[in-house]
mmCIF file of C-alpha atoms in Angstrom:
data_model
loop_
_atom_site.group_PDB
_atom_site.id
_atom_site.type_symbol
_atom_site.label_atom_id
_atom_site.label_comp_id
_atom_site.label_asym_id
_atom_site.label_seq_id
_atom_site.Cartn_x
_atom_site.Cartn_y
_atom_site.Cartn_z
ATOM 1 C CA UNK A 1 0.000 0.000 0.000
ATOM 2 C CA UNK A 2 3.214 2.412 0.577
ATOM 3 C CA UNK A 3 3.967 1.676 -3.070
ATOM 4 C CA UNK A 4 0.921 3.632 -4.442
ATOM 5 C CA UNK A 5 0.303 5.952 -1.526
ATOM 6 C CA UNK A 6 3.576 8.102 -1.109
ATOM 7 C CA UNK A 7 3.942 8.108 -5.137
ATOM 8 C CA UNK A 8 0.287 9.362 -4.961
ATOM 9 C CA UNK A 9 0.577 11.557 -2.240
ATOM 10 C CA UNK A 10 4.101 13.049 -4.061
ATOM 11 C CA UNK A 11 2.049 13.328 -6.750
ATOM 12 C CA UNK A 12 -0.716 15.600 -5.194
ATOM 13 C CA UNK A 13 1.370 18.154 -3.344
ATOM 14 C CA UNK A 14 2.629 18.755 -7.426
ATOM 15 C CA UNK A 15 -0.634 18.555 -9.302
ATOM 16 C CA UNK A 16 -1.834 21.155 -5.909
ATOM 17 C CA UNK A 17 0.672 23.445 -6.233
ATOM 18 C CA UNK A 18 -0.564 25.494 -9.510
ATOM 19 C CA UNK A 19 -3.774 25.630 -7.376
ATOM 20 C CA UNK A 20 -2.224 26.750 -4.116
ATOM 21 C CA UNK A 21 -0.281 29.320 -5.985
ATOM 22 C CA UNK A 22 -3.003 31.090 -7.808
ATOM 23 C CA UNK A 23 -5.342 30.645 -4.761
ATOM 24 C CA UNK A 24 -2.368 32.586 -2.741
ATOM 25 C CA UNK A 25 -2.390 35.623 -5.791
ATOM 26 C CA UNK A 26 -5.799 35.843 -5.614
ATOM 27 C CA UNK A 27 -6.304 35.649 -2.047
ATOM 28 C CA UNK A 28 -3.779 38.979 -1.935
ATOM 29 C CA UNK A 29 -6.779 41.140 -3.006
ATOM 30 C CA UNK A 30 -9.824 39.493 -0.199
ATOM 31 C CA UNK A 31 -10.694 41.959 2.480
ATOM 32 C CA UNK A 32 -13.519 40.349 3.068
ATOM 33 C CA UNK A 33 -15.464 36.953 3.061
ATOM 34 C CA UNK A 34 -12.180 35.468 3.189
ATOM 35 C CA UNK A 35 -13.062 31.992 5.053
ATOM 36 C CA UNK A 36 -16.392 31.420 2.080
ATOM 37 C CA UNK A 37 -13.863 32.420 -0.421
ATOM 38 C CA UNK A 38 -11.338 29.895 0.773
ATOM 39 C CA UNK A 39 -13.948 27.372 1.172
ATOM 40 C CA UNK A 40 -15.107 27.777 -1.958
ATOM 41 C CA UNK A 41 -12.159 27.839 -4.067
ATOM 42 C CA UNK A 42 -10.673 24.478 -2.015
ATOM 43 C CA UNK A 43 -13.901 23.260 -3.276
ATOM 44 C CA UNK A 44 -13.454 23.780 -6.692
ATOM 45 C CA UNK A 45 -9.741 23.618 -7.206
ATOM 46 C CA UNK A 46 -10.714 20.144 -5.185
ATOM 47 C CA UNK A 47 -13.490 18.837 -7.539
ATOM 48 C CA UNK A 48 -11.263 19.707 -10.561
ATOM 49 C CA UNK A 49 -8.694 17.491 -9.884
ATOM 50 C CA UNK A 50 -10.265 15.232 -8.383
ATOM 51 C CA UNK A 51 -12.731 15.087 -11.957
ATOM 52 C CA UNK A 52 -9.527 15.382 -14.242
ATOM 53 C CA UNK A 53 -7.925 12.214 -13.361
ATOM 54 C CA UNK A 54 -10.995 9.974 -13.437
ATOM 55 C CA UNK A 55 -11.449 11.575 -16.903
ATOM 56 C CA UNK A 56 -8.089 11.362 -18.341
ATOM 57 C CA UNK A 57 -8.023 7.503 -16.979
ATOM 58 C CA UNK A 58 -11.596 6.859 -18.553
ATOM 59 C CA UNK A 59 -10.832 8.753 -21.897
ATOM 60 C CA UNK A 60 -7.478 8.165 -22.145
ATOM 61 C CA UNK A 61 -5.239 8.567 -24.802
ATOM 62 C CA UNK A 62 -7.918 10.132 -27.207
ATOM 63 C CA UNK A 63 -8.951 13.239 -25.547
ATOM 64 C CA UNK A 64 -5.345 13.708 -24.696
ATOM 65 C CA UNK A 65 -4.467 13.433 -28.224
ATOM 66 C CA UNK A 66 -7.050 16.407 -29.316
ATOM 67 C CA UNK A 67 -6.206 18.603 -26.419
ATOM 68 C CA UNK A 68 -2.337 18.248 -26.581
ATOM 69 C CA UNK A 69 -1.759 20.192 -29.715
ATOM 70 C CA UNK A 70 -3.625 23.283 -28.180
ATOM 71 C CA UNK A 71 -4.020 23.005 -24.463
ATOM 72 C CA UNK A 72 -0.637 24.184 -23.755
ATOM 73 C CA UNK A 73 -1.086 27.108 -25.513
ATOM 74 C CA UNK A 74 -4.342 28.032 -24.031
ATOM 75 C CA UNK A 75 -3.447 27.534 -20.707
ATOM 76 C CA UNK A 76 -0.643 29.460 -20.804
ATOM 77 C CA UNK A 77 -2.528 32.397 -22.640
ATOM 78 C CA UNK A 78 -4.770 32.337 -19.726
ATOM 79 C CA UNK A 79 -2.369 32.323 -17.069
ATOM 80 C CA UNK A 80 -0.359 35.594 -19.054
ATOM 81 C CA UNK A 81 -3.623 36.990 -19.648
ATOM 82 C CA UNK A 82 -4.900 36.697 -15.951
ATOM 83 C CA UNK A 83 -0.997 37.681 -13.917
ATOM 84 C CA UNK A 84 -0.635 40.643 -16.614
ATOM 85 C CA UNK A 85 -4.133 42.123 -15.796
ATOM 86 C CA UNK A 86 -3.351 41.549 -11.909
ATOM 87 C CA UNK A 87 -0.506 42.948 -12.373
ATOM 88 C CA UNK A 88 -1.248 46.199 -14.251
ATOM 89 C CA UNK A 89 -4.338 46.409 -11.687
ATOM 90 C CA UNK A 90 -2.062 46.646 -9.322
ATOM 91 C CA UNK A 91 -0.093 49.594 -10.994
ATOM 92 C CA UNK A 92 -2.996 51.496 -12.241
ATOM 93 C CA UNK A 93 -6.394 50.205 -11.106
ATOM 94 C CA UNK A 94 -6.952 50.953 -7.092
ATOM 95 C CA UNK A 95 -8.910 49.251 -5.305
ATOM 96 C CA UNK A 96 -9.558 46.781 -8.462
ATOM 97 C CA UNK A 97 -6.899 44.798 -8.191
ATOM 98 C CA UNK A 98 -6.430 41.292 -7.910
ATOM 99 C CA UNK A 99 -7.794 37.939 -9.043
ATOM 100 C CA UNK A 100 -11.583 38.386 -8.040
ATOM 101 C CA UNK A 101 -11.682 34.591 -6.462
ATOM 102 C CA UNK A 102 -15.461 36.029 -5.024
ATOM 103 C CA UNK A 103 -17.186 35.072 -8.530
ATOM 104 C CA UNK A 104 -17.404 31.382 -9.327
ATOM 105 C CA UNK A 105 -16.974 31.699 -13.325
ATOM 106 C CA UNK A 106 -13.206 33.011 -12.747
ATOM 107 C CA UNK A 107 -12.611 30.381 -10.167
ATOM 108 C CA UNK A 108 -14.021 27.727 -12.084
ATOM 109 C CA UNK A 109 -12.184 28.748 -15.369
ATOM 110 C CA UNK A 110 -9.091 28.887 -12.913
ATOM 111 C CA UNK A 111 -9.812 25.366 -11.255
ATOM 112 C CA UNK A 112 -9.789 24.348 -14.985
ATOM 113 C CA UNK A 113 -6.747 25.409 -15.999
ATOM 114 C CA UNK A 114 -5.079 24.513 -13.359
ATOM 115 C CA UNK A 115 -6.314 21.172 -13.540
ATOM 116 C CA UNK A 116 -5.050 20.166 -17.246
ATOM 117 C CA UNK A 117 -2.170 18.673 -15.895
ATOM 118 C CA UNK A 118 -4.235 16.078 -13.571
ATOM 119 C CA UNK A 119 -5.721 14.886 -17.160
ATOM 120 C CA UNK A 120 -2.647 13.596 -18.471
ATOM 121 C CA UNK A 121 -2.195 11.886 -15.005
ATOM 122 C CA UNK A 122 -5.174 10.104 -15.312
ATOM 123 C CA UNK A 123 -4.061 8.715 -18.974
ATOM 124 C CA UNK A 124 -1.015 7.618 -17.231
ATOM 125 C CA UNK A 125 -2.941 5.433 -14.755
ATOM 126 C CA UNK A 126 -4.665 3.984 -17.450
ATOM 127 C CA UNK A 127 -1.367 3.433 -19.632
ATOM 128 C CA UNK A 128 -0.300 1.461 -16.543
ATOM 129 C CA UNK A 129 -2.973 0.005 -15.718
ATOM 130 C CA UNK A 130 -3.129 1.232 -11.738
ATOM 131 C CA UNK A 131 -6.538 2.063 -10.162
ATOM 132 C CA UNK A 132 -7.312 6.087 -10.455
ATOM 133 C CA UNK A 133 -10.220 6.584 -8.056
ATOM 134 C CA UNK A 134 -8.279 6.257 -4.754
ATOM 135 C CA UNK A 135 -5.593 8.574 -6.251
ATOM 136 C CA UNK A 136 -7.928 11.036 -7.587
ATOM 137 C CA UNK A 137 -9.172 11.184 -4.100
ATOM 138 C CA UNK A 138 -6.046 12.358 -2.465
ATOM 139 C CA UNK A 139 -5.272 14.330 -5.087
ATOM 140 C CA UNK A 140 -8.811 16.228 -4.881
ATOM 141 C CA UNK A 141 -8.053 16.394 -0.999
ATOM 142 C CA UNK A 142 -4.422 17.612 -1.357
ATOM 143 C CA UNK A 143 -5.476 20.521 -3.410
ATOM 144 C CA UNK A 144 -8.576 21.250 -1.638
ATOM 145 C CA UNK A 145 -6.429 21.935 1.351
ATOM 146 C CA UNK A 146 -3.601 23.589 -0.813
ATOM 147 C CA UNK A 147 -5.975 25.869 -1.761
ATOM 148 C CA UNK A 148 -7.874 26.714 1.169
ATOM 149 C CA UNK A 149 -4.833 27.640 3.018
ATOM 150 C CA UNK A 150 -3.574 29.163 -0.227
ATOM 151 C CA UNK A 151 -6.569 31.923 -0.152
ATOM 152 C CA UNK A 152 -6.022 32.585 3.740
ATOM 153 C CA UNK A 153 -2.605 32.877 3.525
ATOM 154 C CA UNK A 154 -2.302 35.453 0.572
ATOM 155 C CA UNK A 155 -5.361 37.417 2.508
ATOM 156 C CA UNK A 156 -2.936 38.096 5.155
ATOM 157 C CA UNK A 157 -0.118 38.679 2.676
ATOM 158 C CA UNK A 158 -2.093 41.232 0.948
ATOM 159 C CA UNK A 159 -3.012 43.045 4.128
ATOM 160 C CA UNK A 160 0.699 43.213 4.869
ATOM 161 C CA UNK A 161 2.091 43.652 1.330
ATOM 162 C CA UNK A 162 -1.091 45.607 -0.278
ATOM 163 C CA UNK A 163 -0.426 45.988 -3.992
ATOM 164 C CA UNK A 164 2.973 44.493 -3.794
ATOM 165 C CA UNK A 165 1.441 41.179 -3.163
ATOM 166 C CA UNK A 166 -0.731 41.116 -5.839
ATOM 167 C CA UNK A 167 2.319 42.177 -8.558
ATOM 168 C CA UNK A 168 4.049 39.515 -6.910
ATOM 169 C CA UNK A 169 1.050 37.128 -7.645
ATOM 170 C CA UNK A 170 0.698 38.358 -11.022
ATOM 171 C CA UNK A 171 4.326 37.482 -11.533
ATOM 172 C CA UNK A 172 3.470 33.911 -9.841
ATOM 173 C CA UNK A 173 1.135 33.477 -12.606
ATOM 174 C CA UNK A 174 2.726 34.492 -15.331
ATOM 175 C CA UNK A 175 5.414 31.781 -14.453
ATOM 176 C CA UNK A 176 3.253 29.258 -13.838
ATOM 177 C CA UNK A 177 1.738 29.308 -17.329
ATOM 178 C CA UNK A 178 5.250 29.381 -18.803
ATOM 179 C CA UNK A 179 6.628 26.592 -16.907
ATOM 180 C CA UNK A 180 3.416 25.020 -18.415
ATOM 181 C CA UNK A 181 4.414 25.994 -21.996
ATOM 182 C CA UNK A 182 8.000 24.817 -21.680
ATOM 183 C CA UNK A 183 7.125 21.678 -20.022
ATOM 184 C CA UNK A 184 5.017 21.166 -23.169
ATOM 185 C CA UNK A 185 7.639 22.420 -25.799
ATOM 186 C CA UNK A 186 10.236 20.549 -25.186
#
């Protein structure tokens, strides 16, 4: 049982991370509703890659095959997209600023993207022929709490940090969708 559970469990804490990461830029901007915003995106970041696995491992190689020529690219689009606009929010928008983690379209679209890479993991537990549903489980778990604490912990960095924080986050993201697109590249 050690065999699968510390691979899976290694492999959680890095499938999480994207999720803790953006959870902590976006949690920069909450000044309030911070715990229901927390809750909510450990939810969702949760439920996402939980969902991708089980996917990937039922579709397998297919779906990967149709979404590997262009999901790079759009994910990393995103990501730029979303950590420039944080960014220059922070610079020149006020009180504005920020990943708004409040609506559930932007965390959903975020829980998403985030979540690409859990697809592929999925295929490989099919390739292999190891059971998914257990490992989807931790995984959903692991990033649930990732991102829980993720949101709480950038609230109080932004309080600290203010706008600094939330360039900082914006900078986070940026990175994370180009370690995406290199990871993909080459």
């Amino acid at each position: 049982m050690l065999e699968y559970l510390i691979p899976t469990l290694l492999i959680a804490v890095g499938l999480a991370m994207d999720a803790f990461s953006v959870s902590l830029a976006g949690g920069a901007s909450l000044k309030k509703d911070v715990l229901k915003t927390a809750l909510t995106a450990g939810l969702l970041f949760g439920f996402f890659q939980f969902a991708m696995p089980l996917i990937g491992y039922v579709i397998g190689v297919p779906i990967t095959n149709l979404i590997d020529p262009y999901g790079y690219w759009i994910v990393f689009f995103l990501f730029l997209f979303v950590g420039g606009k944080m960014i220059y929010d922070a610079l020149f928008g006020g009180e504005e600023a920020g990943i708004d983690l409040t609506g559930w379209k932007v965390l959903a679209v975020l829980a998403i993207a985030t979540s690409i890479d859990a697809l592929a993991i999925g295929v490989s537990y099919a390739l292999l022929g190891q059971e998914i549903f257990l490992a989807a489980i931790i995984i959903g778990i692991v990033t649930f709490v990732f991102s829980f604490v993720g949101v709480v912990a950038g609230s109080k960095l932004g309080d600290a940090f203010g706008n600094k924080m939330e360039i900082f986050g914006g900078i986070i993201l940026i990175l994370i969708g180009c370690k995406f697109l290199l990871e993909n590249i080459l």
